[in-house]
Tab-separated table of C-alpha atoms in Angstrom:
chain	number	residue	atom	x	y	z
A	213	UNK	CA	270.438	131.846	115.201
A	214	UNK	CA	270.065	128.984	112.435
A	215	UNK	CA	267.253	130.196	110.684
A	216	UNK	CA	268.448	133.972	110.565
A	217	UNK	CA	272.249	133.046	110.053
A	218	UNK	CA	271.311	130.941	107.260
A	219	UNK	CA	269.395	133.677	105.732
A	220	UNK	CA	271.589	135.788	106.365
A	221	UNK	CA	274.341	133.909	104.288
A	222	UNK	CA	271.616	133.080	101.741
A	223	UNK	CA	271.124	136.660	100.621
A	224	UNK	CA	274.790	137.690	100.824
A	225	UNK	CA	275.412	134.970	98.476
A	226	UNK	CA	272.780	136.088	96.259
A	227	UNK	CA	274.346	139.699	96.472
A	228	UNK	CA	277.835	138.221	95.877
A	229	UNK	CA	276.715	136.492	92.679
A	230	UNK	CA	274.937	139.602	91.453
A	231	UNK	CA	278.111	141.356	91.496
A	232	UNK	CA	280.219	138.502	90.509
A	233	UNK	CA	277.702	138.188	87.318
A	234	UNK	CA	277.283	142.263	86.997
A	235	UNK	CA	281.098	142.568	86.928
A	236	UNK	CA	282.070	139.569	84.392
A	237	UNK	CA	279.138	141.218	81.586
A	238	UNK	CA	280.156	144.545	81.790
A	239	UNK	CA	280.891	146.091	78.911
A	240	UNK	CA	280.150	142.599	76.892
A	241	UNK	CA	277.854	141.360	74.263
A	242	UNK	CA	276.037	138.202	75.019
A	243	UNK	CA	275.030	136.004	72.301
A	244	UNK	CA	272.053	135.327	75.030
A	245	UNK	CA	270.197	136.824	77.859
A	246	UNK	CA	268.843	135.558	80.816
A	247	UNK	CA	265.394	137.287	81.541
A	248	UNK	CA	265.651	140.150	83.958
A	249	UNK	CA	264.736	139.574	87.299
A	250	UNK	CA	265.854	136.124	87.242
A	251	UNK	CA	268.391	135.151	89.536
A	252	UNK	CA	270.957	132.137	90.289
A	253	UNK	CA	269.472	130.060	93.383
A	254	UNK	CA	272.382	130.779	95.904
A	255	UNK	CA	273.119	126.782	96.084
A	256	UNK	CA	274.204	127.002	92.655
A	257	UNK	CA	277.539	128.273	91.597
A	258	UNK	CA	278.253	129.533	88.079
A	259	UNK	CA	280.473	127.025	86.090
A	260	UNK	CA	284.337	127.830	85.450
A	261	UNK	CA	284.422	127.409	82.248
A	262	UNK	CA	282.178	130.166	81.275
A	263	UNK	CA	284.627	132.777	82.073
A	264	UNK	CA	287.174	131.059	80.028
A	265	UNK	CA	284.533	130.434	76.583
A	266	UNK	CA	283.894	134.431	77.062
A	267	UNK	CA	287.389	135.802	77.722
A	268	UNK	CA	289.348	136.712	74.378
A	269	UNK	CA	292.827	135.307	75.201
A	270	UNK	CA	295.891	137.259	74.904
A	271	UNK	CA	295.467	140.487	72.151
A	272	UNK	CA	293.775	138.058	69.876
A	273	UNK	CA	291.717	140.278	67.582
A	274	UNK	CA	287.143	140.686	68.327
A	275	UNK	CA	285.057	141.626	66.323
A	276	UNK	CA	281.177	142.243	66.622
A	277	UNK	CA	279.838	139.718	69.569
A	278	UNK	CA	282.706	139.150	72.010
A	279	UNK	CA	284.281	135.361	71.533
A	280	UNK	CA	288.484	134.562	71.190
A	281	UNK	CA	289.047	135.028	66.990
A	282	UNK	CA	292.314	134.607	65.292
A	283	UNK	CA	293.560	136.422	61.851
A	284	UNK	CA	294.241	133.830	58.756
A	285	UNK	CA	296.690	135.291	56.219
A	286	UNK	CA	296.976	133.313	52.499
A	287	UNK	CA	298.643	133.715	49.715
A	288	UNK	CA	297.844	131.718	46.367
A	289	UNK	CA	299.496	131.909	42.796
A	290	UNK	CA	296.925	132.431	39.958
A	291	UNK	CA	297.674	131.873	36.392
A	292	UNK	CA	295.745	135.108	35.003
A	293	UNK	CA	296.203	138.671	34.670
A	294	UNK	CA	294.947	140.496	38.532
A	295	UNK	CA	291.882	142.548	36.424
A	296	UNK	CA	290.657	139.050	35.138
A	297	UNK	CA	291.122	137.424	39.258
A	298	UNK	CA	289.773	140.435	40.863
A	299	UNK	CA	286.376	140.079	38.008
A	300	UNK	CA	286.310	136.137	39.271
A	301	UNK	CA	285.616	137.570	42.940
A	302	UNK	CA	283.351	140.448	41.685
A	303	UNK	CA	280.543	139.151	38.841
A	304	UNK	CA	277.957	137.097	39.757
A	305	UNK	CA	278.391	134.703	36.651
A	306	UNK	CA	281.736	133.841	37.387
A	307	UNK	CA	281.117	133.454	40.955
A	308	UNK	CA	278.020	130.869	40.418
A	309	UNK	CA	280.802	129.042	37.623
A	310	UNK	CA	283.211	128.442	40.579
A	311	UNK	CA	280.923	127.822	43.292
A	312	UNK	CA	278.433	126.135	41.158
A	313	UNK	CA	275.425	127.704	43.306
A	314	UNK	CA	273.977	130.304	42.907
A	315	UNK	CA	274.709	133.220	44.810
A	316	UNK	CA	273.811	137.001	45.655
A	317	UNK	CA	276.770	139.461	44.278
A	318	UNK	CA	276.533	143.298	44.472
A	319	UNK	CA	279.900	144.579	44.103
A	320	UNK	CA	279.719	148.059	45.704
A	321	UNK	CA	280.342	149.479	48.658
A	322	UNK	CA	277.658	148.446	51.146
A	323	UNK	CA	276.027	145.806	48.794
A	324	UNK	CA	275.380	141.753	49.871
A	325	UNK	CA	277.316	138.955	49.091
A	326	UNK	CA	275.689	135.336	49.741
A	327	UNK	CA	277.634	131.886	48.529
A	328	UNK	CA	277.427	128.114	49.112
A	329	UNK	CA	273.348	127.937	49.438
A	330	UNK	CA	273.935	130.892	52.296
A	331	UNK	CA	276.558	129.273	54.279
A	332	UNK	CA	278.240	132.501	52.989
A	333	UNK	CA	276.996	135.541	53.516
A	334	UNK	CA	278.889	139.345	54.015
A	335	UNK	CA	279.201	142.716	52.747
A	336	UNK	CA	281.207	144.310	50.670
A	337	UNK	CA	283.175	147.558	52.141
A	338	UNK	CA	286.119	148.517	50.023
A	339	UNK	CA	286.153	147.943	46.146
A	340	UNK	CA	289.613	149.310	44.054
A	341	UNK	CA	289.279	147.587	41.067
A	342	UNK	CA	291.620	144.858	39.697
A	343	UNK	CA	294.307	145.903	43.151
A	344	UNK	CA	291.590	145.194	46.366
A	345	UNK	CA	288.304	143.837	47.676
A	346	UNK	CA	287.254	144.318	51.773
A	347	UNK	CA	284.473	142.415	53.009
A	348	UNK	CA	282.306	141.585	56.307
A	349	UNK	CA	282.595	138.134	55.788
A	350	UNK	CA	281.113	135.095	57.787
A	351	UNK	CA	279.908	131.688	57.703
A	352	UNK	CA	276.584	130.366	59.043
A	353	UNK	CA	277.579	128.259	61.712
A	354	UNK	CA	279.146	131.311	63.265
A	355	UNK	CA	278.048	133.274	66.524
A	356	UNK	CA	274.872	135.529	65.014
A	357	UNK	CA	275.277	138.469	63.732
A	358	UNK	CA	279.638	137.553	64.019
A	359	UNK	CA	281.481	138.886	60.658
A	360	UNK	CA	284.986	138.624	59.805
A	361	UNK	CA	287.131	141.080	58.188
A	362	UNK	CA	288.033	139.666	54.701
A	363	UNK	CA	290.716	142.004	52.675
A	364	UNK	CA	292.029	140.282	49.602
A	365	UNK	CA	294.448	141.932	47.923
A	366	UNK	CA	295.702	141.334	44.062
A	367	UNK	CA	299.421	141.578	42.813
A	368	UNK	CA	300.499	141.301	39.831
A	369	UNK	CA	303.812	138.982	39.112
A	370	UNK	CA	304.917	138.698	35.416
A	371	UNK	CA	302.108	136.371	33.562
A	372	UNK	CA	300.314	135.710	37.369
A	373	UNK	CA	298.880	137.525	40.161
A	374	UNK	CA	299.450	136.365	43.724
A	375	UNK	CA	296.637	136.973	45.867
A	376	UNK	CA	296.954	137.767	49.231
A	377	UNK	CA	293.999	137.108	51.905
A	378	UNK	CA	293.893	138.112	55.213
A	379	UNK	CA	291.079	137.292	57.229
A	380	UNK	CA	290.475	138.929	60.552
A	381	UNK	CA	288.026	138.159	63.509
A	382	UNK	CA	287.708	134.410	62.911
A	383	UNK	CA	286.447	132.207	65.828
A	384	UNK	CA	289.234	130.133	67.248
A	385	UNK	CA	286.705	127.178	66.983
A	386	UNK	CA	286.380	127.958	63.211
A	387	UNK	CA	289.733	128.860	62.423
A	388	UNK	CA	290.681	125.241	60.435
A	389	UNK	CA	287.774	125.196	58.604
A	390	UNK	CA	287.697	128.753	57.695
A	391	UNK	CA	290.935	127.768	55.953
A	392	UNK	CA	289.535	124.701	54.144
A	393	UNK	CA	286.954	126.351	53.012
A	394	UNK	CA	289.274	129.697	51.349
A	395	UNK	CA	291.800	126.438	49.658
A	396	UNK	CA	289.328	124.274	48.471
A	397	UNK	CA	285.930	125.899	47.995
A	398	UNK	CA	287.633	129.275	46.349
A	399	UNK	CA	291.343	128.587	45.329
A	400	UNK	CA	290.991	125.429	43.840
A	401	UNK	CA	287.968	126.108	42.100
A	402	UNK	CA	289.272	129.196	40.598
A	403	UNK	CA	292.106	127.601	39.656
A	404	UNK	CA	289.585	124.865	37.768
A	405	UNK	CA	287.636	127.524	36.316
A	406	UNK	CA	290.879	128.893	35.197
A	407	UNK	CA	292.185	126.174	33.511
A	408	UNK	CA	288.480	125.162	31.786
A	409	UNK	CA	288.452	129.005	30.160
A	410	UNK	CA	292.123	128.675	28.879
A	411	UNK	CA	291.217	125.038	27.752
A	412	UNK	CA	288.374	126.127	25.573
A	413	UNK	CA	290.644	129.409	24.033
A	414	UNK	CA	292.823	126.964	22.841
């Protein structure tokens, strides 16, 4: 009875975690892969708080590989006309003065975008000139192959143009820095680069 009862309760284990593990990846995209055929020993049981890392919480917006993301929205007030801000976003030059790096920009639909020594990297999707630019956007110490959905809209208001960003499918872990980076590394360089160019017309 031992040795066949513990056998016994040995492979219904091992047929309780396949379905346990079959059930929690269906219909998800792991980042990694265990190699087929290879199976949990039946001793082991599979940690809590994988379920939790995995599971999106709430109605939380996911995009691409399947991991809890948040949506930023910004708004910034720019001393210059919204044709002259949108051109800041869209020419290469102007985007290697403000991030002084240099940097991949093909502003069409479908063409790259790479920033900050490639700790930036996207896509662009949507161009209306001077009014809106969409983007697959993401940063390198992202999930591979995990792009958020950048739309940055211009407006203009009297002399200025407020720009509006909204940034969808950002990892909750990156969500703070995501920010930091959009204030410091893009508005308040612009806003330098700004202030240099009407400097030097005056």
């Amino acid at each position: 009875m031992r040795t066949e009862g513990t056998t016994k309760v040995r492979e219904a284990l091992r047929d309780y975690l396949k379905a346990l593990k079959t059930e929690f990846t269906l219909g998800m995209i792991l980042p990694t892969k265990a190699p087929v055929g290879q199976e949990l020993p039946p001793e082991r049981k599979p940690s809590g708080n994988t379920v939790q890392d995995s599971v999106s919480p709430q109605s939380l917006d996911t995009v691409g590989v399947k991991i809890p993301t948040v949506r930023i929205v910004m708004r910034e007030m720019f001393n210059s006309p919204a044709d002259e801000l949108y051109s800041i976003f869209t020419t290469k030059e102007l985007v290697q003065k403000f991030s002084k790096c240099p940097a991949v920009i093909e502003a069409e639909k479908g063409g790259k975008l790479q920033m900050f020594e490639g700790c930036v990297s996207g896509e662009y999707t949507e161009l209306v000139p001077s009014q809106r630019i969409v983007l697959k956007w993401r940063c390198r110490s992202w999930p591979d192959e995990h792009y958020a959905t950048v739309a940055l809209t211009f407006q203009d208001v009297a002399a200025q143009t407020e720009l509006q960003l909204e940034c969808k499918g950002v990892p909750v872990s990156a969500e703070e820095s995501t920010r930091q980076c959009w204030k410091k590394q893009y508005f308040e360089e612009i806003h330098l680069l700004l202030q240099q160019s009407q400097d030097s017309m005056e």
